[in-house]
Coordinates of C-alpha atoms and ligand atoms in Angstrom, one line a residue:
X1 CA 0.0 0.0 0.0
X2 CA 1.0 3.6 -0.4
X3 CA 0.5 6.2 2.3
X4 CA 0.0 10.0 2.5
X5 CA 3.5 10.3 3.8
X6 CA 4.8 8.5 0.6
X7 CA 2.9 11.1 -1.5
X8 CA 4.3 14.0 0.6
X9 CA 7.8 12.6 0.1
X10 CA 7.2 12.2 -3.6
X11 CA 6.1 15.8 -3.9
X12 CA 9.4 17.0 -2.5
X13 CA 11.4 14.7 -4.7
X14 CA 9.6 15.7 -8.0
X15 CA 9.0 19.4 -7.2
X16 CA 11.8 20.7 -9.4
X17 CA 10.9 18.6 -12.4
X18 CA 7.1 19.0 -12.7
X19 CA 4.7 21.9 -13.0
X20 CA 2.2 22.6 -10.3
X21 CA -0.6 22.8 -12.8
X22 CA -3.4 25.4 -12.5
X23 CA -7.1 24.9 -11.8
X24 CA -9.3 26.1 -14.6
X25 CA -12.9 27.0 -14.3
X26 CA -15.7 27.0 -16.9
X27 CA -18.5 29.4 -16.2
X28 CA -20.4 28.0 -19.2
X29 CA -20.3 24.5 -17.8
X30 CA -21.0 25.7 -14.3
X31 CA -24.2 27.4 -15.6
X32 CA -25.2 24.3 -17.6
X33 CA -24.8 21.9 -14.7
X34 CA -25.5 24.1 -11.6
X35 CA -22.1 23.0 -10.2
X36 CA -18.9 24.9 -9.7
X37 CA -17.0 23.2 -12.6
X38 CA -13.3 23.1 -12.2
X39 CA -10.5 21.4 -14.1
X40 CA -7.0 20.2 -13.0
X41 CA -4.9 21.0 -16.0
X42 CA -2.5 18.1 -16.3
X43 CA -2.7 18.5 -20.1
X44 CA -0.4 21.5 -19.5
X45 CA 2.0 19.4 -17.5
X46 CA 5.6 18.7 -18.7
X47 CA 5.6 16.1 -21.5
X48 CA 1.8 16.7 -21.8
X49 CA 0.5 14.4 -19.1
X50 CA 0.5 13.6 -15.4
X51 CA 2.7 10.6 -16.2
X52 CA 5.8 12.6 -15.6
X53 CA 5.0 12.7 -11.8
X54 CA 5.1 9.0 -11.2
X55 CA 7.9 8.4 -13.7
X56 CA 10.1 11.1 -12.1
X57 CA 9.5 9.7 -8.6
X58 CA 10.3 6.2 -9.7
X59 CA 13.4 7.0 -11.8
X60 CA 15.0 9.2 -9.1
X61 CA 14.6 6.4 -6.6
X62 CA 16.0 3.9 -9.1
X63 CA 19.0 6.1 -9.6
X64 CA 19.5 6.2 -5.8
X65 CA 19.4 2.4 -5.8
X66 CA 22.2 2.4 -8.4
X67 CA 20.4 2.0 -11.7
X68 CA 22.6 2.7 -14.7
X69 CA 19.9 2.3 -17.3
X70 CA 16.2 2.8 -17.6
X71 CA 13.6 1.0 -19.8
X72 CA 9.9 1.2 -20.3
X73 CA 7.3 -0.4 -22.5
X74 CA 4.9 2.2 -23.9
X75 CA 4.4 4.2 -27.0
X76 CA 2.3 6.8 -25.2
X77 CA 2.5 9.2 -22.4
X78 CA 4.4 7.0 -20.0
X79 CA 7.1 6.3 -22.6
X80 CA 7.6 10.1 -23.2
X81 CA 7.7 10.8 -19.5
X82 CA 10.3 8.1 -18.7
X83 CA 12.5 9.3 -21.7
X84 CA 12.2 12.9 -20.5
X85 CA 13.2 12.3 -16.9
X86 CA 16.0 9.8 -17.7
X87 CA 17.4 12.4 -20.1
X88 CA 17.2 15.1 -17.4
X89 CA 19.2 12.9 -15.0
X90 CA 21.6 11.8 -17.7
X91 CA 20.7 8.1 -17.5
X92 CA 20.4 6.3 -20.9
X93 CA 16.9 5.0 -21.6
X94 CA 15.3 2.6 -24.1
X95 CA 11.5 2.7 -24.7
X96 CA 10.0 -0.4 -26.3
X97 CA 7.1 0.6 -28.5
X98 CA 4.7 -1.5 -30.7
X99 CA 5.7 -1.9 -34.4
X100 CA 2.6 0.1 -35.4
X101 CA 3.4 3.1 -33.1
X102 CA 2.6 6.4 -34.7
X103 CA 5.6 8.5 -36.0
X104 CA 4.7 11.5 -33.8
X105 CA 5.0 9.4 -30.7
X106 CA 8.2 7.8 -31.7
X107 CA 9.6 11.2 -32.5
X108 CA 8.6 12.6 -29.2
X109 CA 10.6 9.8 -27.4
X110 CA 13.6 10.4 -29.6
X111 CA 13.4 14.2 -29.0
X112 CA 14.1 13.4 -25.3
X113 CA 17.1 11.3 -26.4
X114 CA 15.3 8.1 -25.7
X115 CA 16.3 5.0 -27.7
X116 CA 13.4 3.4 -29.4
X117 CA 13.1 -0.4 -29.9
X118 CA 10.1 -2.0 -31.7
X119 CA 8.5 -5.2 -30.4
X120 CA 5.1 -6.8 -31.5
X121 CA 1.8 -5.0 -31.0
X122 CA 0.8 -6.1 -27.5
X123 CA 2.1 -5.3 -24.1
X124 CA 2.9 -9.1 -23.8
X125 CA 5.4 -8.5 -26.6
X126 CA 6.8 -5.3 -25.2
X127 CA 7.2 -5.8 -21.5
X128 CA 9.5 -8.9 -21.6
X129 CA 11.7 -7.1 -24.1
X130 CA 11.9 -3.9 -22.0
X131 CA 12.7 -6.0 -18.9
X132 CA 15.4 -8.0 -20.8
X133 CA 17.1 -4.8 -22.0
X134 CA 17.1 -3.4 -18.4
X135 CA 18.6 -6.6 -17.1
X136 CA 21.4 -6.6 -19.8
X137 CA 22.4 -3.0 -18.9
X138 CA 22.4 -3.0 -15.1
X139 CA 19.1 -1.1 -15.3
X140 CA 15.6 -0.8 -14.1
X141 CA 12.3 -1.4 -15.9
X142 CA 9.8 1.3 -15.0
X143 CA 6.1 0.1 -15.1
X144 CA 3.3 2.6 -16.0
X145 CA 1.2 2.2 -12.9
X146 CA 1.8 -0.8 -10.7
X147 CA 4.6 0.4 -8.5
X148 CA 4.4 2.3 -5.1
X149 CA 6.7 5.0 -6.4
X150 CA 4.5 5.6 -9.4
X151 CA 1.3 5.6 -7.4
X152 CA 2.8 8.0 -4.9
X153 CA 4.0 10.3 -7.7
X154 CA 0.5 10.4 -9.3
X155 CA -1.0 11.0 -5.9
X156 CA 0.6 14.5 -5.9
X157 CA -2.2 15.5 -8.2
X158 CA -4.7 14.8 -5.4
X159 CA -2.6 16.6 -2.9
X160 CA -2.6 19.7 -5.1
X161 CA -6.3 19.5 -5.6
X162 CA -7.0 19.6 -1.9
X163 CA -4.7 22.6 -1.5
X164 CA -5.8 24.6 -4.6
X165 CA -9.6 24.1 -4.3
X166 CA -11.4 25.1 -1.2
X167 CA -14.3 22.9 -0.2
X168 CA -14.0 20.5 -3.1
X169 CA -16.9 18.0 -3.0
X170 CA -16.4 15.7 -6.0
X171 CA -13.5 14.6 -8.1
X172 CA -13.7 12.7 -11.4
X173 CA -10.6 10.8 -12.5
X174 CA -9.8 8.9 -15.7
X175 CA -8.8 5.2 -15.1
X176 CA -6.5 3.0 -17.1
X177 CA -4.4 0.7 -15.0
X178 CA -5.4 2.8 -12.0
X179 CA -2.2 4.5 -10.9
X180 CA -3.6 8.0 -11.2
X181 CA -6.8 7.2 -9.3
X182 CA -5.1 5.1 -6.7
X183 CA -2.7 8.0 -5.9
X184 CA -5.4 10.6 -5.9
X185 CA -7.7 8.4 -3.7
X186 CA -4.8 7.9 -1.2
X187 CA -4.1 11.6 -0.9
X188 CA -7.6 12.8 -0.8
X189 CA -9.2 10.1 1.4
X190 CA -6.4 10.4 4.0
X191 CA -6.8 14.1 4.1
X192 CA -10.7 14.3 3.9
X193 CA -12.7 11.2 3.5
X194 CA -15.9 13.2 2.8
X195 CA -14.6 14.3 -0.6
X196 CA -16.1 11.9 -3.2
X197 CA -13.7 10.5 -5.8
X198 CA -15.1 8.7 -8.8
X199 CA -13.1 6.8 -11.4
X200 CA -14.1 6.9 -15.0
X201 CA -13.4 4.5 -17.8
X202 CA -14.8 3.9 -21.3
X203 CA -17.4 1.2 -21.6
X204 CA -15.2 -0.4 -24.2
X205 CA -12.4 -0.7 -21.6
X206 CA -14.5 -1.5 -18.5
X207 CA -12.1 -3.9 -16.8
X208 CA -11.9 -1.9 -13.6
X209 CA -15.7 -1.6 -13.3
X210 CA -16.2 -5.3 -13.8
X211 CA -13.3 -6.1 -11.4
X212 CA -14.8 -4.0 -8.7
X213 CA -18.2 -5.6 -9.2
X214 CA -16.7 -9.1 -9.0
X215 CA -14.4 -8.3 -6.2
X216 CA -11.3 -9.6 -8.0
X217 CA -9.1 -8.6 -10.9
X218 CA -10.8 -9.4 -14.2
X219 CA -10.1 -8.6 -17.8
X220 CA -13.0 -7.2 -19.8
X221 CA -14.1 -5.1 -22.8
X222 CA -12.4 -4.6 -26.1
X223 CA -9.9 -1.9 -24.9
X224 CA -8.2 -1.6 -28.3
X225 CA -11.4 -0.1 -29.7
X226 CA -11.8 3.0 -27.5
X227 CA -10.7 6.4 -28.7
X228 CA -9.3 7.0 -25.3
X229 CA -5.9 5.4 -26.1
X230 CA -4.4 6.2 -22.6
X231 CA -7.1 3.9 -21.0
X232 CA -6.6 0.8 -23.1
X233 CA -5.4 -1.4 -20.3
X234 CA -7.2 -4.7 -20.0
X235 CA -7.0 -5.2 -16.3
X236 CA -6.4 -3.1 -13.1
X237 CA -3.0 -3.5 -11.4
X238 CA -2.2 -5.9 -8.5
X239 CA -1.1 -2.9 -6.4
X240 CA -3.7 -0.3 -7.6
X241 CA -6.8 -2.6 -7.4
X242 CA -6.9 -3.0 -3.6
X243 CA -6.5 0.7 -3.2
X244 CA -9.5 1.3 -5.4
X245 CA -11.5 -1.4 -3.4
X246 CA -10.7 0.4 -0.2
X247 CA -11.4 4.0 -1.1
X248 CA -13.3 4.5 -4.4
X249 CA -16.8 5.9 -4.2
X250 CA -17.8 4.5 -7.6
X251 CA -16.5 3.6 -11.0
X252 CA -18.4 5.2 -13.9
X253 CA -18.4 3.9 -17.4
X254 CA -18.9 6.3 -20.3
X255 CA -19.9 5.9 -24.0
X256 CA -17.6 6.8 -26.8
X257 CA -20.0 9.4 -28.3
X258 CA -20.3 11.2 -25.0
X259 CA -16.5 11.3 -24.7
X260 CA -16.4 12.9 -28.2
X261 CA -18.9 15.5 -27.1
X262 CA -17.1 16.4 -23.9
X263 CA -13.8 16.6 -25.7
X264 CA -15.2 18.8 -28.4
X265 CA -16.9 21.0 -25.7
X266 CA -13.5 21.6 -24.1
X267 CA -11.9 22.5 -27.4
X268 CA -14.7 24.8 -28.5
X269 CA -15.6 26.6 -25.3
X270 CA -12.6 26.3 -23.1
X271 CA -9.9 26.5 -25.9
X272 CA -7.9 23.7 -24.3
X273 CA -6.1 21.0 -26.2
X274 CA -6.9 17.7 -24.4
X275 CA -6.7 14.1 -25.5
X276 CA -9.7 11.7 -25.5
X277 CA -8.5 10.0 -22.2
X278 CA -8.6 13.3 -20.4
X279 CA -12.2 14.0 -21.6
X280 CA -13.7 11.0 -19.8
X281 CA -13.8 12.9 -16.5
X282 CA -16.0 15.7 -17.9
X283 CA -18.0 13.0 -19.7
X284 CA -18.9 11.5 -16.3
X285 CA -19.8 14.8 -14.8
X286 CA -22.2 15.5 -17.6
X287 CA -23.7 12.0 -18.1
X288 CA -23.6 10.0 -14.9
X289 CA -26.1 9.6 -12.1
X290 CA -23.8 11.4 -9.6
X291 CA -25.7 14.5 -8.4
X292 CA -23.3 17.5 -8.8
X293 CA -25.8 20.3 -8.4
X294 CA -24.6 22.9 -6.0
X295 CA -21.3 21.0 -5.6
X296 CA -17.7 22.0 -6.3
X297 CA -16.4 19.5 -8.9
X298 CA -12.9 18.9 -10.1
X299 CA -12.5 17.1 -13.4
X300 CA -9.0 15.8 -13.9
X301 CA -7.8 16.7 -17.4
X302 CA -5.1 14.0 -17.4
X303 CA -3.2 14.8 -20.7
X304 CA -3.1 16.7 -23.9
X305 CA -1.1 14.5 -26.3
X306 CA -3.2 14.0 -29.3
X307 CA -2.3 13.7 -33.0
X308 CA -3.5 17.0 -34.4
X309 CA -4.2 15.4 -37.8
X310 CA -6.6 13.0 -36.2
X311 CA -8.8 15.7 -34.5
X312 CA -11.1 15.7 -37.5
X313 CA -12.1 12.1 -36.7
X314 CA -12.5 12.8 -32.9
X315 CA -14.4 16.0 -32.6
X316 CA -18.1 16.4 -33.1
X317 CA -20.6 19.3 -33.2
X318 CA -21.6 20.6 -29.8
X319 CA -24.5 22.7 -31.0
X320 CA -27.4 21.6 -33.2
Ligands
PLP1 C1 -2.0 6.9 -18.4 C2 -3.1 7.8 -18.6 C3 -4.4 7.7 -17.9 C4 -4.7 6.5 -17.0 O1 -3.8 6.5 -15.9 P1 -3.6 5.1 -15.1 O2 -2.7 5.4 -14.0 O3 -3.1 4.0 -16.0 O4 -5.0 4.7 -14.6 C5 -5.3 8.7 -18.1 N1 -5.1 9.7 -18.9 C6 -4.0 9.9 -19.6 C7 -3.8 11.1 -20.5 C8 -2.9 8.9 -19.5 O5 -1.8 9.1 -20.2

């Protein structure tokens, strides 16, 4: 398990690397919903997502433990974050990506001086390869969510929310493997258990919702098919799942069309560049049974890395 103390320690350790991101407010959405609608802007975070928080905490600890090399298996935000922090610390890094990774993502990793290796198309292809490269180079493999240092790093988002927002009532958090929500839950519930924290995942990747219902880790859905590419994990983590079981108020599943609408709304009205995975929090605020009227609501905008040339396929009309 991870404690509030671990998160406070992580915050000190990562303070010089990360941005303390601002809280944004939408008066239009506040009027529409009758809630005070706030947004934690991790899409404006270094490397474009909150993943830099956990990655930085883990890589600094690995360096202290003597790691001479860092690897990760991800073509997305985690891969970029690990490449960035390894480069900052002057540690060589290899990021193993799928053979069909988009060029923009591969280039982002290379821009941070990360070495890119290609392996298969599934995480079952990538992870063993990344672990093997770590072993051969006296290094450490950095997982995307299932490690106490990662969860503690992501938990700093929750810490900042409690400090930046007075009287927060409800927080909506995107859920993939559960590192972000597990960290936020630990921070918030240990500070004030009255604050409601809801996880959100696409119906097409509803492994966490099914696992919570069944009371054990399950694989579910067709995660490859959701537009929310940061949430395409097929099961919650061994470390993160018990934290969710202990603390989470509920897990909300959202429809793809509603995610498109929420994302488009943020572009059009708030002028913010977010990725589909980040839009699921607002999607839940707008479409779930959770009563937010009269409440102060924080929607976590988890990242902003989206291929601009794909926006045409993602955005929809928000007015009739
Ligand atoms: C990784 C990621 C998530 C999900 O985080 P987990 O810790 O895997 O639950 C959500 N949004 C974005 C933008 C991400 O990159």
